[in-house]
Amino acid sequence: MGTHFEILKYAQDRNPNSHIHEELEILISLNNEGKFFVREHGYPLRFGMVFVLPPFEIHRCFCNGNQNYDRYILHFPRELLREMSTKRTDLLELFTAAPLVYQVPDDILAKLLKTLSALVKDTGDGFGDDIARNLQFEDLLLTIAKFFKSVERGPQLVLENEGRVGEILNYIHANYEHEITLDTIAKDLFISRSQLSQVFKNATGFSVGDYIIMYRIKRACSLLQSGMQVQDVSAAVGFQTTANFIRIFKKKIGCPPGKFAQGLQGKDSI
Amino acid sequence: MNLLYRVQKDCCHYEDISEPHYHDEYEVLLGLTDGGTFIINGHSYPLCHGMLFVLGQGVIHQCVANISSYEKYILHFPLETLTELSSAKTDLQTLFANFDYLSLLLNEEQFISFRSVIERCLTSTDSFGSDLEHSMALVELILCISELLRSDISGESSAPTRDYEKMRPIFDYIHEHYAEDIRLEQLSRRFFISKYHLCRQFKALTGFTVGAYVTNYRIRQACILLRKGISVQETGEIVGFNSNSHFVRTFGKIIGMSPGKYAKVY
């Protein structure tokens, strides 16, 4: 059990640079401030909301103004789930199929928070401490998984997007291979440029341009994983030049696409 | 986490009394009630409430417990389980490889926490996640044990009794000849030991009188035969009872059910 995971606790208002990563992410919201955008939906963060994001999911935590939004963020590699999963209990399948968003009831939340605060505080370095910590973390994942499984047939929290954001997202997803600018979107969707920017930013936390880039990088990741050449990928996902693609890819993922393709992942951080 | 292990709560009567034996797995035994003796590498330890034994691979041990009432948890796991769990910092494999056995009387608090962890390994449901919970409980148990091993590694935990070496041939004799009529006079003549001495030493070592041990051993063999599907009548004869009614009565008294019913249940 030599698996690595990372637990971060934020109390500050921080809008990190947009990024996507190969590790899975779990976000546990601790108050009622801020918004979380994932897979085409913006969710207002509520106390006790838990998000599980598969690898390379475009997401963003954001707020308008100076609120604090407390949250725990867990990062862990797919391998951890693969190691844990059994035939009967397939966590890998459950957690990587699609983003999961649920409101967790108080008793389960209390259990999660207890384990988390112990994990954050405990930095013991003695014999067995590492295994004990892994065990606690796995217990945490299992608690979340069991709850999700128990409500699987129940309704996930799904939020309608305000205004015309859905339309804009669909447009980007359909046209990312070609050149898209604010002007082309505005013209094709009969919306003013300033309204477009404002509506989109309010709902997703991303600027339109930033989201287009993120979506292209996300597509690029899966094409690279399927074995396509860097140059071809660059053209396929709509970058004008390969140099530009490589530069942006490196910025968002943390390592150049060639290296990524070889499976040598650079370290990414939030 | 597909960890290999087996846990039982003393469901097999015949394991309460055993010939000296060893496993190529690790064994953990937690005593729930009092009654009997556990002999490890020739040292005898009382089997009692809260007694914890951890045996390394290949350590010869023998269980001499009161077949009718002794309760225990037994857990076996192979070396591979430790290999899989070990990390660079926490080398369980080496820790467990460097010891023979551990015997420790737990205080009540420790006992309760050990028992609850073992019980969590044992509960069997088919629900999502339950298998992982069992495995995680096992990891927790192994970590608890490794803590004990590390604190205990310095010294011998209990004073050894050398008496076992003297008694060993007598055990062997009983295990070979249990089906025959075994009498004290016969044993004392054969092993050049006075009847008085024999009784006293045997009792001191095992907690059993010689007669009670022979009876228990016969019933234990009977359990094995009945499980194999041999008839009650035949079983009684094979394990050395002179009359069938005597066998049925003794069996019922020790096991708590008639041999016929026992054969059906198992």
Coordinates of C-alpha atoms in Angstrom, one line a residue:
Chain A
M1 CA 0.0 0.0 0.0
G2 CA 2.3 2.7 -1.2
T3 CA -0.5 5.0 -2.4
H4 CA -0.4 8.8 -2.2
F5 CA -3.2 11.1 -1.5
E6 CA -3.4 14.8 -0.7
I7 CA -5.9 16.6 1.6
L8 CA -6.2 20.4 1.4
K9 CA -8.3 22.6 3.5
Y10 CA -9.2 26.0 2.3
A11 CA -10.7 28.8 4.3
Q12 CA -9.5 31.6 2.1
D13 CA -11.3 33.0 -0.9
R14 CA -9.1 31.7 -3.6
N15 CA -9.8 31.5 -7.3
P16 CA -7.0 29.2 -8.4
N17 CA -5.9 29.2 -12.0
S18 CA -8.0 26.9 -14.1
H19 CA -6.5 23.5 -14.4
I20 CA -7.4 19.9 -15.0
H21 CA -5.7 16.9 -13.6
E22 CA -5.4 13.2 -13.9
E23 CA -6.1 12.6 -10.2
L24 CA -9.6 12.3 -8.9
E25 CA -10.9 15.1 -6.8
I26 CA -13.4 15.1 -4.0
L27 CA -14.6 18.4 -2.7
I28 CA -16.5 18.7 0.5
S29 CA -18.1 22.0 1.1
L30 CA -18.2 23.4 4.6
N31 CA -20.3 26.4 4.3
N32 CA -22.9 28.1 2.1
E33 CA -20.7 30.4 0.0
G34 CA -19.3 30.2 -3.4
K35 CA -20.2 28.1 -6.5
F36 CA -18.7 25.0 -8.1
F37 CA -18.8 24.5 -11.8
V38 CA -18.4 21.0 -13.1
R39 CA -19.6 19.2 -16.3
E40 CA -21.7 22.0 -17.7
H41 CA -23.4 22.9 -14.4
G42 CA -22.8 25.5 -11.8
Y43 CA -23.8 24.4 -8.3
P44 CA -24.1 26.9 -5.4
L45 CA -22.0 25.3 -2.6
R46 CA -23.9 24.2 0.4
F47 CA -22.7 22.9 3.7
G48 CA -22.3 19.1 3.3
M49 CA -22.3 18.9 -0.4
V50 CA -19.8 16.4 -1.8
F51 CA -18.5 16.3 -5.3
V52 CA -16.5 13.5 -6.8
L53 CA -14.8 14.3 -10.0
P54 CA -13.3 11.8 -12.4
P55 CA -9.9 12.4 -14.0
F56 CA -9.6 15.3 -16.4
E57 CA -12.9 16.8 -15.5
I58 CA -13.2 20.6 -16.1
H59 CA -14.2 22.2 -12.8
R60 CA -13.9 25.4 -11.0
C61 CA -14.6 26.7 -7.5
F62 CA -15.5 30.4 -7.6
C63 CA -17.4 33.1 -5.9
N64 CA -18.4 36.6 -6.7
G65 CA -17.1 38.9 -4.0
N66 CA -15.2 38.4 -0.9
Q67 CA -16.9 35.5 0.8
N68 CA -14.9 32.8 2.5
Y69 CA -15.7 29.4 1.3
D70 CA -14.4 26.6 3.5
R71 CA -13.9 23.3 1.9
Y72 CA -11.9 20.2 2.0
I73 CA -10.3 19.0 -1.3
L74 CA -9.0 15.5 -1.7
H75 CA -6.8 14.4 -4.5
F76 CA -5.9 10.8 -5.1
P77 CA -4.8 8.7 -8.1
R78 CA -6.9 6.2 -9.9
E79 CA -4.5 3.5 -8.8
L80 CA -5.7 3.9 -5.2
L81 CA -9.2 3.0 -6.3
R82 CA -8.0 0.2 -8.5
E83 CA -6.1 -1.3 -5.6
M84 CA -9.1 -1.1 -3.3
S85 CA -11.7 -2.3 -5.7
T86 CA -13.0 -5.8 -5.5
K87 CA -15.6 -7.6 -7.6
R88 CA -18.3 -6.8 -5.2
T89 CA -17.1 -3.3 -4.4
D90 CA -16.0 -1.6 -7.5
L91 CA -15.0 1.9 -6.4
L92 CA -13.1 2.6 -9.6
E93 CA -16.2 2.2 -11.7
L94 CA -18.4 4.2 -9.3
F95 CA -16.1 7.1 -9.0
T96 CA -14.8 7.4 -12.5
A97 CA -17.9 7.0 -14.6
A98 CA -19.3 10.6 -14.2
P99 CA -19.1 13.4 -11.7
L100 CA -21.2 12.7 -8.6
V101 CA -22.8 15.5 -6.7
Y102 CA -24.8 14.8 -3.6
Q103 CA -25.9 16.4 -0.4
V104 CA -24.6 14.2 2.4
P105 CA -26.7 13.8 5.6
D106 CA -25.4 15.1 8.9
D107 CA -24.4 11.8 10.5
I108 CA -22.2 10.8 7.5
L109 CA -20.8 14.3 7.2
A110 CA -19.9 14.2 10.9
K111 CA -18.0 10.9 10.3
L112 CA -16.2 12.3 7.3
L113 CA -15.2 15.5 9.0
K114 CA -13.9 13.6 12.1
T115 CA -11.7 11.4 9.9
L116 CA -10.5 14.4 7.8
S117 CA -9.5 16.5 10.8
A118 CA -7.6 13.6 12.2
L119 CA -5.9 13.0 8.9
V120 CA -5.0 16.7 8.6
K121 CA -3.6 17.0 12.1
D122 CA -1.9 13.6 12.3
T123 CA 1.6 13.8 11.0
G124 CA 2.9 10.8 13.0
D125 CA 6.0 9.3 11.4
G126 CA 6.3 6.1 13.4
F127 CA 6.1 2.5 12.4
G128 CA 2.6 1.8 11.0
D129 CA 1.5 5.4 10.9
D130 CA 1.5 5.5 7.1
I131 CA -0.6 2.4 6.9
A132 CA -3.0 3.7 9.5
R133 CA -3.4 6.9 7.6
N134 CA -4.0 5.0 4.3
L135 CA -6.6 3.0 6.1
Q136 CA -8.3 6.1 7.4
F137 CA -8.3 7.6 3.9
E138 CA -9.7 4.4 2.4
D139 CA -12.3 4.3 5.1
L140 CA -13.3 7.9 4.0
L141 CA -13.6 6.9 0.4
L142 CA -15.6 3.8 1.3
T143 CA -18.0 5.9 3.5
I144 CA -18.6 8.3 0.6
A145 CA -19.0 5.4 -1.9
K146 CA -21.4 3.5 0.3
F147 CA -23.6 6.6 0.7
F148 CA -23.5 7.3 -3.1
K149 CA -24.4 3.7 -3.8
S150 CA -27.3 3.8 -1.4
V151 CA -28.8 6.8 -3.1
E152 CA -27.7 5.9 -6.6
R153 CA -31.3 5.6 -7.8
G154 CA -32.3 8.8 -6.0
P155 CA -32.0 12.1 -7.7
Q156 CA -28.5 13.7 -8.0
L157 CA -28.4 17.3 -7.4
V158 CA -28.8 18.8 -10.8
L159 CA -29.1 22.4 -11.5
E160 CA -30.6 24.2 -14.4
N161 CA -28.1 26.7 -15.8
E162 CA -29.2 30.2 -15.6
G163 CA -30.0 31.9 -18.9
R164 CA -28.4 30.7 -22.0
V165 CA -25.3 29.1 -20.6
G166 CA -26.3 25.6 -21.7
E167 CA -26.6 26.9 -25.2
I168 CA -23.1 28.5 -25.1
L169 CA -21.5 25.3 -23.6
N170 CA -23.1 23.2 -26.3
Y171 CA -21.8 25.6 -28.9
I172 CA -18.3 25.3 -27.6
H173 CA -18.4 21.5 -27.3
A174 CA -19.7 21.3 -30.9
N175 CA -17.2 23.7 -32.4
Y176 CA -14.0 23.5 -30.4
E177 CA -12.1 21.9 -33.3
H178 CA -12.4 25.1 -35.2
E179 CA -11.5 28.6 -34.4
I180 CA -14.0 30.1 -31.9
T181 CA -14.0 33.7 -30.8
L182 CA -16.3 35.7 -28.7
D183 CA -17.5 37.3 -31.9
T184 CA -18.4 34.1 -33.7
I185 CA -20.3 32.8 -30.7
A186 CA -22.1 36.1 -30.3
K187 CA -23.0 36.2 -33.9
D188 CA -24.2 32.6 -34.2
L189 CA -26.2 32.7 -30.9
F190 CA -27.6 36.2 -31.4
I191 CA -26.3 37.5 -28.2
S192 CA -24.3 40.6 -27.5
R193 CA -20.6 40.1 -26.7
S194 CA -20.7 41.7 -23.3
Q195 CA -23.8 39.8 -22.3
L196 CA -22.2 36.6 -23.4
S197 CA -19.0 37.2 -21.4
Q198 CA -21.0 38.2 -18.3
V199 CA -23.5 35.4 -18.3
F200 CA -20.9 32.8 -18.9
K201 CA -18.5 34.0 -16.2
N202 CA -21.3 34.2 -13.7
A203 CA -22.5 30.7 -14.3
T204 CA -19.2 28.9 -14.7
G205 CA -16.5 31.0 -13.2
F206 CA -14.6 30.7 -16.4
S207 CA -14.1 33.3 -19.0
V208 CA -15.3 32.1 -22.4
G209 CA -11.8 32.0 -23.8
D210 CA -10.5 30.1 -20.8
Y211 CA -13.2 27.5 -21.0
I212 CA -12.6 26.9 -24.7
I213 CA -8.9 26.3 -23.9
M214 CA -9.7 24.0 -21.0
Y215 CA -12.1 22.0 -23.1
R216 CA -9.5 21.6 -25.9
I217 CA -6.9 20.5 -23.4
K218 CA -9.3 17.9 -21.9
R219 CA -10.0 16.5 -25.4
A220 CA -6.3 16.6 -26.1
C221 CA -5.6 14.5 -23.0
S222 CA -7.9 11.7 -24.2
L223 CA -6.5 11.8 -27.7
L224 CA -3.0 11.6 -26.4
Q225 CA -4.0 8.7 -24.3
S226 CA -5.3 7.0 -27.3
G227 CA -1.9 7.2 -28.9
M228 CA -2.2 10.1 -31.3
Q229 CA 0.8 12.2 -32.3
V230 CA 1.2 15.5 -30.5
Q231 CA 1.1 17.5 -33.8
D232 CA -2.1 15.8 -34.9
V233 CA -3.7 16.3 -31.5
S234 CA -2.9 20.0 -31.6
A235 CA -4.7 20.4 -35.0
A236 CA -7.6 18.1 -34.0
V237 CA -8.6 20.1 -31.0
G238 CA -8.4 23.4 -32.7
F239 CA -5.0 25.0 -31.9
Q240 CA -3.5 27.2 -34.6
T241 CA 0.1 26.1 -34.0
T242 CA 1.7 23.2 -32.3
A243 CA 4.0 25.5 -30.3
N244 CA 1.0 27.3 -28.9
F245 CA -0.6 23.9 -28.0
I246 CA 2.5 22.7 -26.2
R247 CA 2.9 25.9 -24.3
I248 CA -0.7 25.9 -23.1
F249 CA -0.8 22.2 -22.4
K250 CA 2.2 22.5 -20.2
K251 CA 0.7 25.4 -18.3
K252 CA -2.6 23.6 -17.6
I253 CA -1.4 20.0 -17.1
G254 CA 2.1 20.6 -15.7
C255 CA 4.1 18.8 -18.3
P256 CA 4.5 18.9 -22.1
P257 CA 2.1 16.8 -24.2
G258 CA 4.9 14.5 -25.4
K259 CA 5.9 13.6 -21.9
F260 CA 2.3 13.2 -20.9
A261 CA 1.8 10.8 -23.6
Q262 CA 4.6 8.6 -22.3
G263 CA 2.8 8.4 -19.1
L264 CA 5.4 10.5 -17.3
Q265 CA 3.1 12.9 -15.4
G266 CA 4.5 16.1 -14.0
K267 CA 3.2 17.1 -10.6
D268 CA 0.2 19.3 -10.7
S269 CA -1.1 21.3 -7.9
I270 CA -4.2 23.3 -7.3
Chain B
M1 CA -7.8 -4.9 -1.5
N2 CA -8.0 -8.6 -2.0
L3 CA -6.3 -9.7 1.2
L4 CA -6.2 -13.4 2.0
Y5 CA -7.3 -14.4 5.5
R6 CA -9.7 -16.7 7.4
V7 CA -11.4 -15.9 10.6
Q8 CA -13.5 -18.4 12.7
K9 CA -15.2 -18.2 15.9
D10 CA -14.5 -21.7 17.3
C11 CA -17.0 -23.5 15.1
C12 CA -14.9 -26.6 14.9
H13 CA -14.9 -28.7 18.0
Y14 CA -12.0 -30.7 16.9
E15 CA -9.7 -27.7 16.9
D16 CA -10.1 -27.3 20.7
I17 CA -7.9 -30.3 21.2
S18 CA -5.2 -30.9 18.8
E19 CA -2.0 -32.8 18.2
P20 CA 1.0 -30.6 18.0
H21 CA 0.9 -29.0 14.6
Y22 CA 2.0 -26.0 12.6
H23 CA 0.7 -23.9 9.7
D24 CA 2.6 -22.2 6.9
E25 CA 0.4 -19.2 7.8
Y26 CA 0.3 -16.8 10.7
E27 CA -2.2 -17.6 13.4
V28 CA -3.9 -15.2 15.8
L29 CA -5.9 -16.7 18.7
L30 CA -8.0 -14.6 21.1
G31 CA -9.5 -16.5 24.0
L32 CA -13.0 -15.5 25.0
T33 CA -13.6 -17.9 28.0
D34 CA -11.4 -19.7 30.4
G35 CA -10.4 -23.3 30.2
G36 CA -7.4 -25.2 28.9
T37 CA -3.8 -24.8 27.9
F38 CA -2.0 -23.7 24.8
I39 CA 1.4 -25.3 24.3
I40 CA 3.8 -23.4 22.0
N41 CA 7.2 -24.7 21.3
G42 CA 6.9 -26.7 24.5
H43 CA 5.9 -23.9 26.7
S44 CA 2.5 -24.0 28.1
Y45 CA 0.2 -21.0 28.5
P46 CA -3.2 -20.9 30.0
L47 CA -6.1 -20.4 27.6
C48 CA -8.3 -17.8 29.2
H49 CA -10.4 -14.8 28.7
G50 CA -8.4 -12.0 27.1
M51 CA -5.4 -14.2 26.3
L52 CA -3.9 -13.3 22.9
F53 CA -1.6 -15.6 21.0
V54 CA 0.2 -14.7 17.7
L55 CA 2.1 -17.5 16.1
G56 CA 4.6 -17.2 13.4
Q57 CA 4.8 -19.5 10.4
G58 CA 5.8 -23.0 11.3
V59 CA 5.7 -22.6 15.0
I60 CA 4.6 -25.9 16.6
H61 CA 1.6 -25.5 18.8
Q62 CA -1.0 -27.6 20.5
C63 CA -4.4 -26.7 21.9
V64 CA -5.6 -28.5 24.9
A65 CA -8.9 -26.8 25.7
N66 CA -12.1 -27.9 27.3
I67 CA -13.9 -29.1 24.3
S68 CA -17.4 -28.4 25.7
S69 CA -17.1 -24.8 26.7
Y70 CA -14.0 -23.1 25.4
E71 CA -14.6 -20.1 23.1
K72 CA -12.1 -18.3 21.0
Y73 CA -11.5 -16.4 17.8
I74 CA -9.0 -17.8 15.4
L75 CA -7.6 -15.9 12.5
H76 CA -5.1 -17.2 9.9
F77 CA -3.4 -15.2 7.2
P78 CA -0.5 -15.9 4.9
L79 CA 2.8 -14.1 4.4
E80 CA 1.5 -12.6 1.1
T81 CA -1.0 -10.5 3.1
L82 CA 1.9 -8.9 5.0
T83 CA 3.9 -8.4 1.9
E84 CA 1.1 -6.6 0.2
L85 CA 0.5 -4.3 3.2
S86 CA 4.1 -3.4 3.9
S87 CA 5.4 0.0 2.9
A88 CA 8.9 1.4 2.9
K89 CA 8.3 2.9 6.3
T90 CA 6.3 0.1 7.8
D91 CA 7.9 -3.2 7.0
L92 CA 5.4 -5.6 8.5
Q93 CA 7.0 -8.5 6.6
T94 CA 10.3 -8.2 8.4
L95 CA 8.7 -7.5 11.7
F96 CA 6.6 -10.7 11.5
A97 CA 9.4 -12.7 10.1
N98 CA 11.6 -12.0 13.1
F99 CA 9.5 -13.6 15.8
D100 CA 8.3 -17.0 16.8
Y101 CA 5.2 -16.2 18.8
L102 CA 3.7 -13.8 21.2
S103 CA 1.5 -14.6 24.2
L104 CA -0.1 -11.8 26.1
L105 CA -2.9 -11.4 28.6
L106 CA -4.8 -8.3 27.4
N107 CA -6.3 -6.0 29.9
E108 CA -10.1 -5.6 29.5
E109 CA -9.8 -2.4 27.5
Q110 CA -7.4 -4.0 25.0
F111 CA -9.5 -7.1 24.9
I112 CA -12.7 -5.2 24.0
S113 CA -10.9 -3.3 21.2
F114 CA -9.3 -6.5 19.8
R115 CA -12.6 -8.3 19.9
S116 CA -14.4 -5.6 18.1
V117 CA -11.8 -5.5 15.4
I118 CA -11.9 -9.2 14.9
E119 CA -15.7 -9.2 14.9
R120 CA -15.6 -6.6 12.1
C121 CA -13.4 -9.0 10.1
L122 CA -16.0 -11.7 10.6
T123 CA -19.4 -10.2 10.0
S124 CA -20.7 -11.5 6.7
T125 CA -23.1 -9.6 4.5
D126 CA -23.1 -9.3 0.8
S127 CA -23.7 -5.6 0.6
F128 CA -21.6 -3.1 -1.4
G129 CA -18.5 -2.3 0.5
S130 CA -18.8 -5.0 3.1
D131 CA -15.9 -7.0 1.7
L132 CA -13.7 -3.9 1.8
E133 CA -14.7 -3.2 5.4
H134 CA -13.6 -6.7 6.4
S135 CA -10.2 -6.2 4.7
M136 CA -9.8 -2.9 6.4
A137 CA -10.6 -4.4 9.8
L138 CA -8.0 -7.0 9.1
V139 CA -5.4 -4.3 8.3
E140 CA -6.3 -2.6 11.5
L141 CA -5.9 -5.8 13.5
I142 CA -2.5 -6.5 11.9
L143 CA -1.5 -2.9 12.8
C144 CA -2.6 -3.5 16.5
I145 CA -0.7 -6.7 16.6
S146 CA 2.4 -5.1 15.1
E147 CA 2.3 -2.5 17.9
L148 CA 2.3 -5.3 20.4
L149 CA 5.1 -7.1 18.7
R150 CA 7.2 -4.0 18.7
S151 CA 6.7 -3.4 22.3
D152 CA 7.1 -7.0 23.2
I153 CA 10.1 -7.9 21.1
S154 CA 12.6 -7.3 23.8
G155 CA 11.8 -10.0 26.3
E156 CA 10.1 -13.4 26.8
S157 CA 6.6 -12.7 27.7
S158 CA 6.0 -15.7 30.0
A159 CA 8.1 -18.0 32.0
P160 CA 8.6 -21.2 30.0
T161 CA 7.7 -24.5 31.4
R162 CA 10.1 -27.3 30.6
D163 CA 7.7 -29.9 31.9
Y164 CA 6.2 -30.2 28.5
E165 CA 9.2 -32.0 27.2
K166 CA 8.8 -34.7 29.8
M167 CA 5.1 -35.0 29.0
R168 CA 5.4 -35.0 25.3
P169 CA 5.8 -38.8 24.9
I170 CA 2.7 -39.2 27.0
F171 CA 0.7 -37.0 24.7
D172 CA 2.1 -38.9 21.8
Y173 CA 1.1 -42.2 23.4
I174 CA -2.4 -41.0 24.1
H175 CA -2.8 -39.6 20.6
E176 CA -1.7 -42.9 19.1
H177 CA -3.6 -45.3 21.4
Y178 CA -6.7 -43.3 22.3
A179 CA -8.9 -46.0 20.7
E180 CA -7.6 -48.6 23.1
D181 CA -8.2 -48.9 26.8
I182 CA -5.7 -46.4 28.4
R183 CA -5.1 -46.8 32.1
L184 CA -3.0 -44.8 34.5
E185 CA -1.1 -47.9 35.7
Q186 CA -0.2 -48.7 32.1
L187 CA 1.1 -45.2 31.5
S188 CA 3.0 -45.0 34.7
R189 CA 4.7 -48.4 34.0
R190 CA 5.5 -47.5 30.4
F191 CA 7.0 -44.1 31.2
F192 CA 8.6 -45.0 34.5
I193 CA 6.7 -42.4 36.4
S194 CA 4.6 -42.8 39.5
K195 CA 0.9 -42.6 39.1
Y196 CA 0.8 -39.8 41.6
H197 CA 3.5 -37.8 39.8
L198 CA 1.9 -38.4 36.4
C199 CA -1.5 -37.1 37.5
R200 CA -0.1 -34.1 39.2
Q201 CA 2.2 -33.0 36.4
F202 CA -0.4 -33.7 33.7
K203 CA -2.9 -31.6 35.5
A204 CA -0.4 -28.8 36.2
L205 CA 0.6 -28.6 32.5
T206 CA -2.8 -28.9 30.8
G207 CA -5.4 -28.3 33.5
F208 CA -6.9 -31.7 32.6
T209 CA -6.8 -35.0 34.5
V210 CA -5.4 -37.7 32.3
G211 CA -8.8 -39.4 32.2
A212 CA -10.6 -36.2 31.1
Y213 CA -8.0 -35.6 28.5
V214 CA -8.4 -39.0 27.0
T215 CA -12.2 -38.6 26.9
N216 CA -11.9 -35.2 25.4
Y217 CA -9.5 -36.4 22.8
R218 CA -11.8 -39.3 21.9
I219 CA -14.7 -37.0 21.5
R220 CA -12.6 -34.7 19.3
Q221 CA -11.7 -37.6 17.0
A222 CA -15.4 -38.6 17.0
C223 CA -16.3 -35.1 15.8
I224 CA -13.9 -35.5 12.9
L225 CA -15.3 -38.9 12.0
L226 CA -18.9 -37.8 12.2
R227 CA -18.2 -34.9 9.9
K228 CA -16.8 -37.4 7.5
G229 CA -20.2 -39.2 7.5
I230 CA -19.3 -42.2 9.5
S231 CA -22.2 -43.7 11.5
V232 CA -22.7 -43.0 15.2
Q233 CA -22.4 -46.7 16.1
E234 CA -19.1 -47.1 14.2
T235 CA -17.7 -43.9 15.4
G236 CA -18.2 -44.9 19.0
E237 CA -16.3 -48.1 18.5
I238 CA -13.5 -46.6 16.5
V239 CA -12.7 -44.0 19.1
G240 CA -12.6 -46.5 21.9
F241 CA -15.9 -46.5 23.7
N242 CA -17.0 -49.8 25.0
S243 CA -20.7 -49.3 24.7
N244 CA -22.6 -47.1 22.3
S245 CA -24.8 -45.7 24.9
H246 CA -21.8 -44.6 26.9
F247 CA -20.5 -42.9 23.8
V248 CA -23.7 -41.1 23.1
R249 CA -24.0 -40.0 26.7
T250 CA -20.5 -38.7 26.9
F251 CA -20.7 -37.0 23.5
G252 CA -23.9 -35.2 24.5
K253 CA -22.4 -34.1 27.8
I254 CA -19.3 -32.6 26.2
I255 CA -20.6 -31.2 22.9
G256 CA -24.1 -30.3 24.0
M257 CA -25.9 -32.3 21.3
S258 CA -26.2 -36.0 20.4
P259 CA -23.8 -37.4 17.9
G260 CA -26.6 -38.1 15.5
K261 CA -27.7 -34.5 15.5
Y262 CA -24.0 -33.4 15.3
A263 CA -23.6 -35.4 12.2
K264 CA -26.7 -33.8 10.7
V265 CA -25.7 -30.2 11.6
Y266 CA -22.2 -30.5 10.2

